[in-house]
Coordinates of C-alpha atoms in Angstrom, one line a residue:
Chain A
M50 CA 23.5 39.1 -13.5
R51 CA 22.7 43.0 -13.7
A52 CA 26.5 43.4 -15.8
A53 CA 25.3 40.4 -18.1
T54 CA 22.2 42.5 -18.9
L55 CA 23.4 45.2 -20.0
F56 CA 26.2 43.2 -21.7
Y57 CA 23.7 41.7 -23.8
L58 CA 21.5 45.5 -24.6
V59 CA 24.6 46.9 -25.6
L60 CA 25.4 44.1 -27.9
G61 CA 22.0 43.7 -29.3
A62 CA 22.1 47.6 -30.1
V63 CA 25.5 46.9 -31.8
A64 CA 24.4 44.4 -34.0
L65 CA 21.1 46.0 -34.8
A66 CA 23.3 49.2 -35.5
L67 CA 25.9 47.6 -37.5
P68 CA 24.9 47.3 -41.3
L69 CA 24.2 51.3 -40.3
L70 CA 27.8 51.6 -39.6
G71 CA 29.0 50.3 -42.6
V72 CA 29.9 47.1 -41.8
Y73 CA 30.5 44.0 -45.2
P74 CA 26.4 42.2 -44.0
V75 CA 27.7 39.2 -45.3
F76 CA 30.1 39.0 -43.8
V77 CA 28.5 39.5 -40.0
M78 CA 25.7 36.9 -41.0
K79 CA 28.5 34.2 -41.8
L80 CA 29.5 34.9 -38.4
L81 CA 26.4 34.8 -37.4
C82 CA 25.4 31.4 -38.5
F83 CA 28.7 30.1 -37.0
A84 CA 28.2 31.9 -33.6
L85 CA 25.1 30.0 -33.3
F86 CA 26.6 26.4 -34.6
A87 CA 29.1 27.2 -31.6
C88 CA 26.4 28.1 -29.3
A89 CA 24.2 24.6 -30.8
F90 CA 27.2 22.4 -30.2
N91 CA 27.4 23.9 -26.4
L92 CA 24.5 22.9 -25.4
L93 CA 25.5 19.5 -25.7
L94 CA 29.2 19.6 -24.2
G95 CA 29.1 22.6 -22.3
F96 CA 25.8 22.5 -20.5
S97 CA 25.4 18.7 -20.8
G98 CA 28.5 17.2 -20.9
M99 CA 28.4 14.7 -24.3
L100 CA 31.1 15.3 -26.7
S101 CA 30.2 15.4 -30.5
F102 CA 32.8 14.8 -32.8
G103 CA 30.2 14.7 -36.1
H104 CA 28.6 18.5 -35.1
A105 CA 29.2 19.3 -38.8
A106 CA 26.6 16.4 -40.3
Y107 CA 23.7 18.4 -39.0
L108 CA 24.9 21.8 -39.9
G109 CA 26.0 20.6 -43.8
S110 CA 22.6 18.5 -44.2
A111 CA 20.1 21.4 -43.3
A112 CA 22.6 23.5 -45.5
Y113 CA 22.0 20.9 -48.1
V114 CA 17.7 20.1 -47.6
T115 CA 17.1 23.6 -47.5
G116 CA 19.2 24.7 -50.5
W117 CA 18.0 21.6 -52.2
L118 CA 14.3 22.5 -51.5
M119 CA 14.2 26.1 -52.2
A120 CA 16.8 26.0 -55.3
T121 CA 15.1 23.0 -57.5
Q122 CA 11.7 22.6 -55.8
G123 CA 10.4 26.2 -55.3
W124 CA 10.2 26.1 -51.7
G125 CA 9.8 29.6 -49.7
T126 CA 12.5 30.8 -47.3
L127 CA 10.7 29.9 -44.0
P128 CA 9.4 26.7 -44.6
G129 CA 13.0 26.1 -46.8
V130 CA 14.9 26.8 -43.4
L131 CA 12.6 25.1 -40.7
A132 CA 12.3 22.1 -43.2
G133 CA 16.5 22.1 -42.9
A134 CA 16.7 22.0 -39.4
V135 CA 13.9 19.5 -39.3
A136 CA 16.0 17.0 -41.2
A137 CA 19.0 17.9 -39.0
A138 CA 16.8 17.4 -35.9
G139 CA 15.5 14.4 -37.4
L140 CA 19.4 12.7 -38.2
G141 CA 20.3 13.9 -34.6
L142 CA 17.8 12.1 -33.4
V143 CA 19.2 8.3 -35.5
V144 CA 22.5 9.2 -34.9
G145 CA 21.5 10.0 -30.8
L146 CA 19.9 6.5 -30.4
L147 CA 22.7 5.0 -31.7
A148 CA 25.4 6.9 -29.7
I149 CA 24.1 8.0 -26.3
R150 CA 24.1 4.2 -25.4
R151 CA 27.6 4.6 -24.6
Q152 CA 29.7 7.5 -22.5
G153 CA 32.8 9.7 -23.2
I154 CA 35.4 8.8 -26.1
Y155 CA 32.9 5.9 -27.5
F156 CA 30.0 8.1 -27.7
A157 CA 32.3 10.9 -29.6
M158 CA 33.4 7.9 -31.6
I159 CA 30.1 6.6 -32.8
T160 CA 29.2 10.3 -33.2
M161 CA 32.0 10.8 -35.6
A162 CA 31.6 7.1 -37.4
L163 CA 27.8 8.3 -38.4
A164 CA 28.9 11.9 -39.4
Q165 CA 31.7 10.6 -41.9
L166 CA 28.4 8.0 -43.1
I167 CA 26.8 11.2 -43.8
Y168 CA 29.7 13.3 -45.8
F169 CA 30.3 10.2 -48.0
V170 CA 26.4 10.3 -48.6
C171 CA 26.6 13.8 -49.6
V172 CA 30.1 13.3 -51.2
Q173 CA 27.3 10.7 -53.9
A174 CA 24.0 12.1 -53.4
P175 CA 23.0 13.3 -56.9
F176 CA 21.5 16.0 -55.4
T177 CA 24.2 17.6 -53.4
G178 CA 26.0 18.2 -56.6
G179 CA 29.2 16.1 -55.2
E180 CA 32.4 18.1 -55.4
N181 CA 30.6 21.0 -57.1
G182 CA 27.8 21.9 -54.5
L183 CA 24.6 22.9 -54.7
Q184 CA 24.6 26.3 -56.2
G185 CA 22.5 29.2 -57.1
V186 CA 20.2 29.0 -54.0
P187 CA 17.4 31.6 -53.7
R188 CA 17.0 33.9 -50.7
G189 CA 13.5 34.3 -51.3
E190 CA 11.1 36.4 -48.9
V191 CA 9.8 36.3 -45.2
L192 CA 6.1 37.4 -45.4
G193 CA 6.0 39.6 -48.3
L194 CA 9.0 41.5 -48.0
T195 CA 12.0 40.2 -50.3
L196 CA 15.5 39.5 -48.3
N197 CA 17.4 40.0 -51.8
G198 CA 19.4 42.8 -50.4
D199 CA 21.8 42.3 -48.2
I200 CA 20.6 44.6 -45.2
A201 CA 16.6 42.5 -45.3
L202 CA 18.4 39.4 -44.9
Y203 CA 20.7 40.3 -42.3
Y204 CA 17.9 41.4 -40.1
F205 CA 16.3 38.1 -40.8
V206 CA 19.4 35.9 -39.5
L207 CA 20.1 38.6 -36.8
A208 CA 16.0 37.6 -35.7
C209 CA 16.5 34.2 -35.7
C210 CA 20.1 34.0 -34.2
A211 CA 19.2 36.2 -31.6
G212 CA 16.1 34.0 -31.0
S213 CA 18.5 30.7 -30.8
F214 CA 20.4 32.3 -28.2
L215 CA 17.2 33.2 -26.3
F216 CA 16.1 29.9 -26.5
I217 CA 19.1 27.7 -25.3
R218 CA 19.7 29.9 -22.4
R219 CA 15.5 29.3 -21.5
V220 CA 17.0 25.6 -22.4
V221 CA 19.5 25.4 -19.7
H222 CA 17.4 27.4 -17.1
S223 CA 14.2 25.1 -17.1
P224 CA 13.5 22.5 -15.5
F225 CA 14.5 19.9 -18.3
G226 CA 18.3 21.5 -18.0
Q227 CA 17.8 21.1 -14.4
V228 CA 18.0 17.6 -15.1
L229 CA 21.0 17.9 -17.4
K230 CA 22.7 19.2 -14.8
A231 CA 22.6 16.6 -12.6
I232 CA 23.1 14.3 -14.9
R233 CA 26.3 16.0 -16.2
E234 CA 26.9 16.5 -12.4
N235 CA 26.5 12.8 -11.5
E236 CA 24.9 10.6 -13.8
P237 CA 24.8 7.7 -11.7
R238 CA 23.0 9.6 -8.5
A239 CA 20.7 11.0 -11.3
I240 CA 19.6 7.5 -12.3
S241 CA 19.0 6.4 -8.6
L242 CA 16.6 9.4 -8.4
G243 CA 14.6 7.7 -10.9
Y244 CA 15.8 9.7 -14.2
D245 CA 15.6 8.1 -17.2
V246 CA 19.1 9.8 -17.9
E247 CA 19.0 8.7 -21.7
R248 CA 15.9 9.9 -22.6
Y249 CA 17.5 13.5 -21.4
K250 CA 20.4 13.1 -23.4
L251 CA 18.7 12.2 -26.2
L252 CA 16.2 15.1 -26.4
V253 CA 19.1 17.6 -25.5
F254 CA 20.9 15.9 -28.9
V255 CA 18.0 16.1 -31.1
L256 CA 17.8 20.1 -29.9
S257 CA 21.7 20.6 -30.1
A258 CA 21.4 19.3 -33.7
A259 CA 18.4 20.9 -34.7
L260 CA 19.8 24.3 -33.9
A261 CA 22.9 23.5 -35.8
G262 CA 20.6 23.0 -38.5
L263 CA 18.9 26.1 -38.3
A264 CA 22.6 27.3 -38.7
G265 CA 23.6 25.6 -41.8
S266 CA 19.8 26.5 -43.4
L267 CA 20.8 30.3 -42.6
K268 CA 24.4 30.1 -44.0
C269 CA 23.0 28.5 -47.0
L270 CA 20.3 30.9 -47.6
V271 CA 23.3 33.7 -47.0
L272 CA 26.0 32.3 -48.7
G273 CA 23.5 31.1 -52.1
F274 CA 25.1 27.6 -51.7
A275 CA 26.0 24.7 -49.8
T276 CA 29.1 22.9 -50.0
L277 CA 31.2 20.1 -48.9
T278 CA 33.0 22.4 -46.6
D279 CA 29.9 22.2 -43.6
V280 CA 29.3 18.4 -43.6
Q281 CA 33.2 17.5 -43.4
Q282 CA 35.0 16.3 -40.6
A283 CA 37.0 19.3 -40.5
M284 CA 34.2 21.3 -39.3
S285 CA 33.2 19.0 -36.5
G286 CA 36.6 20.0 -35.0
E287 CA 36.6 23.6 -35.9
V288 CA 33.8 23.7 -33.9
I289 CA 35.1 22.3 -31.0
L290 CA 37.6 25.0 -31.4
M291 CA 35.3 27.5 -31.2
T292 CA 33.4 26.1 -28.4
L293 CA 36.6 25.5 -26.1
L294 CA 38.3 29.2 -27.3
G295 CA 35.3 31.1 -26.0
G296 CA 34.7 29.3 -23.1
V297 CA 32.9 26.0 -23.0
G298 CA 29.6 26.0 -20.4
T299 CA 29.6 29.7 -21.1
F300 CA 26.7 31.4 -22.9
F301 CA 28.7 33.8 -24.9
G302 CA 31.9 32.1 -24.9
P303 CA 31.2 29.9 -27.9
A304 CA 29.8 33.3 -29.7
L305 CA 33.1 35.2 -29.5
G306 CA 34.7 32.0 -30.4
A307 CA 33.5 31.5 -33.6
G308 CA 33.9 35.1 -33.9
I309 CA 37.6 34.7 -33.5
V310 CA 38.0 32.1 -35.4
I311 CA 36.0 32.8 -38.7
T312 CA 37.5 36.5 -38.8
L313 CA 40.9 35.5 -38.4
Q314 CA 40.1 32.9 -41.2
E315 CA 38.8 35.8 -43.3
Y316 CA 41.5 37.8 -42.8
L317 CA 44.4 35.4 -42.8
S318 CA 43.6 33.0 -45.7
D319 CA 44.1 35.5 -47.8
R320 CA 47.3 37.0 -46.6
V321 CA 48.9 33.6 -45.6
G322 CA 47.0 30.2 -47.5
P323 CA 46.9 27.4 -45.9
W324 CA 48.9 28.7 -42.8
V325 CA 45.7 29.8 -41.6
T326 CA 45.0 26.1 -40.1
V327 CA 48.8 26.1 -38.2
I328 CA 47.8 29.2 -36.8
L329 CA 44.5 28.0 -35.8
G330 CA 46.2 24.8 -33.9
A331 CA 48.8 27.0 -32.3
I332 CA 45.7 28.7 -30.8
F333 CA 43.8 25.8 -30.0
I334 CA 47.2 24.3 -27.9
L335 CA 48.2 27.6 -26.7
C336 CA 44.2 27.7 -25.2
V337 CA 44.3 24.3 -23.9
L338 CA 47.9 25.0 -22.6
A339 CA 47.0 28.3 -21.1
F340 CA 43.6 29.2 -20.8
R341 CA 41.7 26.0 -20.7
R342 CA 38.0 27.7 -19.1
G343 CA 38.0 29.7 -22.6
I344 CA 38.4 33.4 -23.0
V345 CA 35.0 33.7 -21.2
G346 CA 35.3 31.0 -19.0
E347 CA 38.6 32.9 -17.5
L348 CA 37.1 36.4 -16.9
Q349 CA 34.5 34.8 -14.8
A350 CA 36.6 32.8 -12.7
L351 CA 38.7 36.5 -12.3
Q352 CA 35.9 37.7 -11.2
A353 CA 34.4 34.7 -9.0
R354 CA 38.0 35.1 -7.2
R355 CA 37.6 39.1 -6.7
Q356 CA 33.8 38.4 -5.3
A357 CA 35.2 35.7 -3.1
R358 CA 38.1 37.6 -1.8
A359 CA 35.9 40.3 -1.2
L360 CA 33.8 38.4 0.8
S361 CA 36.6 36.2 2.3
P362 CA 36.3 36.5 5.8
G363 CA 32.2 35.3 6.1
A364 CA 33.3 32.8 3.6
N365 CA 35.4 31.2 5.5
A366 CA 33.5 30.9 8.5
A367 CA 30.6 29.4 6.6
R368 CA 32.8 26.9 5.4
D369 CA 34.2 26.0 8.7
E370 CA 30.5 25.8 9.7
Chain B
M124 CA 3.9 -14.9 2.9
T125 CA 6.2 -12.2 0.3
M126 CA 3.6 -9.9 1.4
D127 CA 5.7 -9.7 4.7
Y128 CA 8.6 -9.1 2.8
V129 CA 9.2 -6.2 1.3
L130 CA 12.3 -7.2 -1.1
E131 CA 13.4 -10.4 -1.8
T132 CA 16.1 -12.5 -3.6
K133 CA 16.2 -16.0 -4.7
D134 CA 19.4 -17.7 -5.7
L135 CA 20.9 -14.4 -6.8
T136 CA 24.8 -14.7 -8.2
R137 CA 26.8 -12.7 -10.5
E138 CA 30.4 -13.8 -12.3
F139 CA 32.8 -11.5 -13.2
K140 CA 34.8 -13.7 -15.5
G141 CA 35.2 -16.5 -13.7
F142 CA 35.2 -14.7 -10.1
V143 CA 32.0 -15.3 -8.3
A144 CA 31.1 -11.8 -6.8
V145 CA 27.6 -13.0 -5.5
N146 CA 27.0 -16.6 -5.1
G147 CA 23.7 -17.7 -5.0
V148 CA 22.2 -15.1 -1.7
S149 CA 18.7 -15.9 -1.0
L150 CA 17.7 -12.7 1.2
R151 CA 14.6 -11.5 2.6
V152 CA 14.1 -8.1 4.2
Q153 CA 11.1 -7.4 6.5
A154 CA 8.8 -4.7 5.8
G155 CA 9.3 -1.9 8.1
S156 CA 12.6 -3.3 9.7
I157 CA 16.3 -2.2 9.5
H158 CA 18.3 -4.4 8.0
A159 CA 22.3 -4.4 8.0
L160 CA 24.3 -6.6 5.6
I161 CA 27.8 -6.8 7.2
G162 CA 30.9 -8.6 5.8
P163 CA 34.5 -8.2 5.1
N164 CA 35.9 -6.2 2.4
G165 CA 35.5 -8.0 -1.1
A166 CA 32.8 -10.3 0.3
G167 CA 30.4 -8.6 -2.7
K168 CA 28.2 -6.2 -0.4
T169 CA 28.4 -3.6 -2.8
T170 CA 28.0 -5.9 -5.7
F171 CA 24.9 -7.3 -3.9
F172 CA 23.8 -3.7 -3.7
N173 CA 24.5 -3.0 -7.4
L174 CA 22.4 -5.9 -8.4
L175 CA 19.4 -5.0 -6.0
T176 CA 19.2 -1.3 -7.9
K177 CA 19.8 -2.4 -11.4
F178 CA 23.0 -1.0 -11.6
L179 CA 24.6 -4.6 -12.5
A180 CA 22.4 -7.4 -13.9
P181 CA 22.2 -10.9 -12.1
S182 CA 24.0 -13.6 -13.8
S183 CA 21.3 -16.1 -12.4
G184 CA 18.5 -15.7 -9.8
T185 CA 15.7 -13.2 -9.1
I186 CA 14.5 -10.4 -7.4
Y187 CA 11.2 -9.4 -5.8
Y188 CA 10.2 -6.3 -4.6
R189 CA 6.5 -7.0 -3.0
G190 CA 6.4 -9.8 -4.5
T191 CA 6.7 -8.4 -8.6
D192 CA 9.9 -9.8 -10.3
I193 CA 11.9 -7.0 -10.7
T194 CA 14.8 -8.7 -11.7
R195 CA 14.7 -7.3 -15.6
E196 CA 13.2 -3.7 -15.0
G197 CA 16.1 -0.5 -15.4
P198 CA 17.7 1.0 -12.6
A199 CA 15.2 4.2 -12.9
Q200 CA 13.0 2.6 -13.2
T201 CA 13.5 0.4 -10.4
A202 CA 14.2 3.3 -8.7
R203 CA 10.8 5.0 -9.1
R204 CA 8.8 2.0 -7.7
G205 CA 10.1 3.3 -4.2
L206 CA 13.5 1.4 -4.0
V207 CA 16.2 4.2 -3.6
R208 CA 19.8 3.4 -2.7
S209 CA 22.7 6.0 -1.8
F210 CA 25.6 5.2 -2.6
Q211 CA 29.4 4.5 -1.3
I212 CA 31.3 7.4 -1.7
S213 CA 28.9 10.8 -1.0
S214 CA 26.7 11.2 -4.4
I215 CA 25.9 15.1 -4.2
F216 CA 25.4 17.3 -7.6
P217 CA 28.3 19.2 -6.7
H218 CA 28.0 22.3 -8.3
M219 CA 24.7 23.1 -7.9
S220 CA 23.0 24.8 -5.0
V221 CA 22.3 22.2 -1.6
L222 CA 18.7 23.4 -2.1
E223 CA 18.9 22.6 -5.8
N224 CA 20.1 18.9 -5.0
V225 CA 17.4 18.1 -3.3
R226 CA 14.6 19.9 -6.0
V227 CA 16.0 18.3 -8.5
A228 CA 14.9 14.7 -6.6
L229 CA 11.8 16.6 -6.1
Q230 CA 11.0 17.9 -9.6
R231 CA 11.1 13.9 -10.4
K232 CA 7.4 13.2 -9.7
R233 CA 5.9 16.5 -11.0
G234 CA 6.5 15.3 -14.3
D235 CA 7.6 18.8 -16.1
S236 CA 11.1 17.3 -16.4
F237 CA 11.2 17.1 -20.2
R238 CA 9.6 21.0 -20.4
F239 CA 12.3 22.4 -22.1
W240 CA 10.5 25.6 -23.0
R241 CA 9.6 26.2 -19.1
S242 CA 11.3 28.8 -16.8
E243 CA 12.7 26.8 -13.9
R244 CA 11.3 29.5 -12.0
A245 CA 8.1 27.0 -12.1
L246 CA 10.5 25.0 -9.7
A247 CA 10.0 27.5 -6.8
G248 CA 7.0 26.1 -5.8
L249 CA 8.8 22.8 -4.6
D250 CA 11.4 25.1 -2.4
R251 CA 9.0 24.9 0.8
R252 CA 9.2 21.4 0.5
A253 CA 13.2 21.2 -0.3
M254 CA 13.3 23.6 2.6
E255 CA 11.7 21.1 5.1
L256 CA 13.8 18.1 3.9
L257 CA 17.0 20.1 4.5
H258 CA 16.0 21.4 8.3
S259 CA 15.0 17.6 9.0
V260 CA 18.9 16.8 8.9
D261 CA 20.0 19.5 10.0
I262 CA 21.4 21.1 6.6
G263 CA 19.0 24.0 6.4
E264 CA 21.0 26.7 6.7
F265 CA 23.6 26.0 3.8
A266 CA 20.5 25.6 1.2
Q267 CA 22.5 28.3 -0.7
A268 CA 25.8 26.9 -0.5
K269 CA 27.1 25.1 -3.2
A270 CA 26.8 21.7 -2.1
V271 CA 30.8 20.7 -2.7
D272 CA 31.8 23.2 0.0
L273 CA 29.8 21.2 2.3
P274 CA 32.3 19.2 4.7
Y275 CA 31.8 15.8 4.6
G276 CA 29.1 14.3 7.1
R277 CA 27.2 17.4 6.0
K278 CA 27.1 15.9 2.5
R279 CA 25.5 12.5 3.7
A280 CA 22.9 14.7 5.4
L281 CA 22.6 16.0 2.1
E282 CA 22.3 13.0 0.4
L283 CA 19.7 11.6 2.7
A284 CA 17.9 14.5 2.3
T285 CA 17.7 14.0 -1.3
T286 CA 17.4 10.0 -1.0
L287 CA 14.2 11.6 1.4
A288 CA 12.7 13.6 -0.9
L289 CA 11.6 10.9 -3.2
E290 CA 9.8 9.4 -0.2
P291 CA 11.1 5.9 -0.7
D292 CA 9.3 2.8 0.8
V293 CA 12.8 1.2 0.7
M294 CA 16.6 2.9 0.9
L295 CA 19.8 0.9 0.6
L296 CA 22.3 2.9 2.4
D297 CA 26.0 1.6 1.2
E298 CA 28.0 2.4 4.4
P299 CA 26.3 5.5 5.3
T300 CA 29.1 6.4 8.2
Q301 CA 32.1 5.5 6.1
G302 CA 34.9 7.9 6.5
M303 CA 33.0 9.9 9.1
G304 CA 34.0 11.2 12.2
H305 CA 33.2 10.4 15.8
E306 CA 30.4 13.0 15.9
D307 CA 29.1 12.6 12.4
V308 CA 28.9 8.8 13.0
S309 CA 26.3 9.6 16.0
R310 CA 24.2 12.1 14.0
V311 CA 24.1 10.2 10.7
T312 CA 22.6 7.0 13.0
E313 CA 20.5 9.2 14.7
L314 CA 19.4 10.2 11.6
I315 CA 19.1 7.0 10.3
R316 CA 17.0 6.0 13.1
K317 CA 14.5 8.8 12.3
V318 CA 13.7 8.0 8.9
A319 CA 13.4 4.3 9.6
V320 CA 10.2 5.0 10.7
N321 CA 7.6 4.1 8.4
R322 CA 9.9 2.6 5.7
T323 CA 12.8 -0.3 5.1
I324 CA 16.3 0.3 5.5
L325 CA 19.1 -2.1 4.4
M326 CA 22.0 -0.9 4.5
V327 CA 25.7 -2.0 4.1
E328 CA 28.1 -1.3 7.3
H329 CA 31.1 -2.0 8.7
N330 CA 31.1 0.4 12.0
M331 CA 29.6 -2.4 14.4
S332 CA 28.4 -0.6 17.2
V333 CA 26.1 1.4 14.3
V334 CA 24.7 -1.6 13.5
A335 CA 24.6 -3.0 16.9
S336 CA 22.5 -0.2 17.7
I337 CA 19.8 0.7 15.0
A338 CA 19.5 -2.9 13.2
D339 CA 16.7 -5.2 13.7
R340 CA 18.6 -7.6 11.5
I341 CA 21.7 -8.4 10.1
S342 CA 23.1 -10.9 7.6
V343 CA 27.0 -11.5 7.3
L344 CA 28.0 -12.1 3.6
Q345 CA 31.3 -13.5 3.5
R346 CA 33.5 -14.4 0.0
G347 CA 29.9 -13.7 -2.2
V348 CA 27.4 -16.4 0.2
I349 CA 25.6 -15.7 3.0
I350 CA 26.6 -17.3 6.0
A351 CA 24.7 -16.1 8.8
E352 CA 21.3 -14.5 9.2
G353 CA 19.3 -13.1 12.4
P354 CA 19.3 -10.5 15.4
Y355 CA 22.8 -9.0 16.7
A356 CA 23.2 -10.8 19.6
E357 CA 22.7 -14.0 17.9
V358 CA 24.9 -13.3 14.9
S359 CA 27.6 -11.6 17.0
R360 CA 28.1 -15.1 19.0
N361 CA 28.2 -17.4 15.5
P362 CA 31.7 -18.7 15.6
Q363 CA 31.7 -18.7 11.9
V364 CA 31.1 -15.0 11.9
V365 CA 34.2 -14.6 14.5
E366 CA 35.9 -16.2 12.1
A367 CA 35.1 -14.3 9.1
Y368 CA 36.1 -11.5 10.9
M369 CA 39.2 -12.9 12.3
G370 CA 42.4 -10.2 12.2
S371 CA 41.1 -6.4 11.3
S372 CA 37.9 -6.5 12.4
A373 CA 37.5 -9.3 15.4
E374 CA 38.2 -7.0 17.9
A375 CA 35.7 -4.8 16.5
L376 CA 32.8 -7.3 16.5
A377 CA 33.5 -8.2 20.1
G378 CA 34.4 -4.9 21.6
S379 CA 30.8 -3.6 20.5
H380 CA 28.9 -5.5 23.3

């Protein structure tokens, strides 16, 4: 645990110092948004054992809601971003109510079908701007401080993402998180203990959708527009890739996975064009074949093996009772 | 009269696409007794259990718990009434610690299980009760181990401790000694006897010596139908029962006298 705390402290310090180091803030902000998106997705897949194939719907819809409210309705930054997250939560509630009645692949298929439905609504609805997207979203101000400067916005986004990250940790390590873990480990047993598992699944689904929505709202604020890219099926697949690559069920893995995927996209798209998709696909296959636990997951397993070896005489004795 | 019977079924039937797994079973379980349900493989014992605990819906028939019709309830709701089951294969939360396994059962009654914003340190208040339960089934020393690392017999003990944490009125045990070595069998039999004080137990069990030693009453199920019921001495002499057990288990039945 000590090492993890130290790691997060260093990470936090680096994140705070980044703008001073001359890194392009908009890129880091985009990265932070996707990191949050992946962590929200991981709350569902990694910590609750539910695979959603339609998480782009929450990211994209929240971006549209925030963008529309701020660009055309004159809403402020905080209410606009909050409204995006709330809208995503509402959407998550509806999708969750329908999907959690089924398990495994059927659950995934329902989330995917409903996400496609939402995608087509976004294509057709007048307020989204269709293929052109919703442009010219202002950044506004928070507590009287303008966010027009990249640095100010960077700290706002960083605060939101760090807060959400801590929130996810808390959810996992809460009484509620314990029940989620029990459900993931052995659902029939959790039912036989008297837990209405569907209500727990629904709540975590809504929380995950809300956080994915927050990521979408922040992304809209950073880039100043909301487009169909955020709501389409490919994005739902991308977040699965990010999460698996970094390490599903670990806290930091999805964020790392998001960082790798976004960085690759950013640097490769100019050089290899559409081949980016092929390269990401190859990485995905490699990940599934060679390091199934993801980067952080494999590192943790390595550490656990080392500890087990250090303790091995005692551990074996305990096992033989 | 119903009040003497904590659990009662009337003409309980479950069909699977033309195959009748449980056929018009009317069973009454007396409060405070240990009631065993025996029968050859495929007789419908586990299906019957799944019906009682609402993991399956019956095709027809009624289930009463303390005189209340619970036929249409959900499984979690029935569990909250105090009718708690175990499973045929040891049913634990494998990657949680032994202590956490019991704690997650204790946690339910506190009503804070939806509080996702609270620290799990709030659960530490349950640790003492959890340890008591673990000690009561002799696995207190393994509290910090991962449940999956326990040997098989200890896993079943953990399952029992988790069930006891709910302080159930009626425990339904599905083959509690299945797959156990001799020593574990006698340990678990003693445990069942111990926890049966002040509660009712309905158990599916294959091991006839276990049944003979602790069951007050026995019902024999064959092809979905109850063919005999009564105390062990009576049931084991029933020619129909002996015939049902012909072959593999006939000797076991006779040998346990």
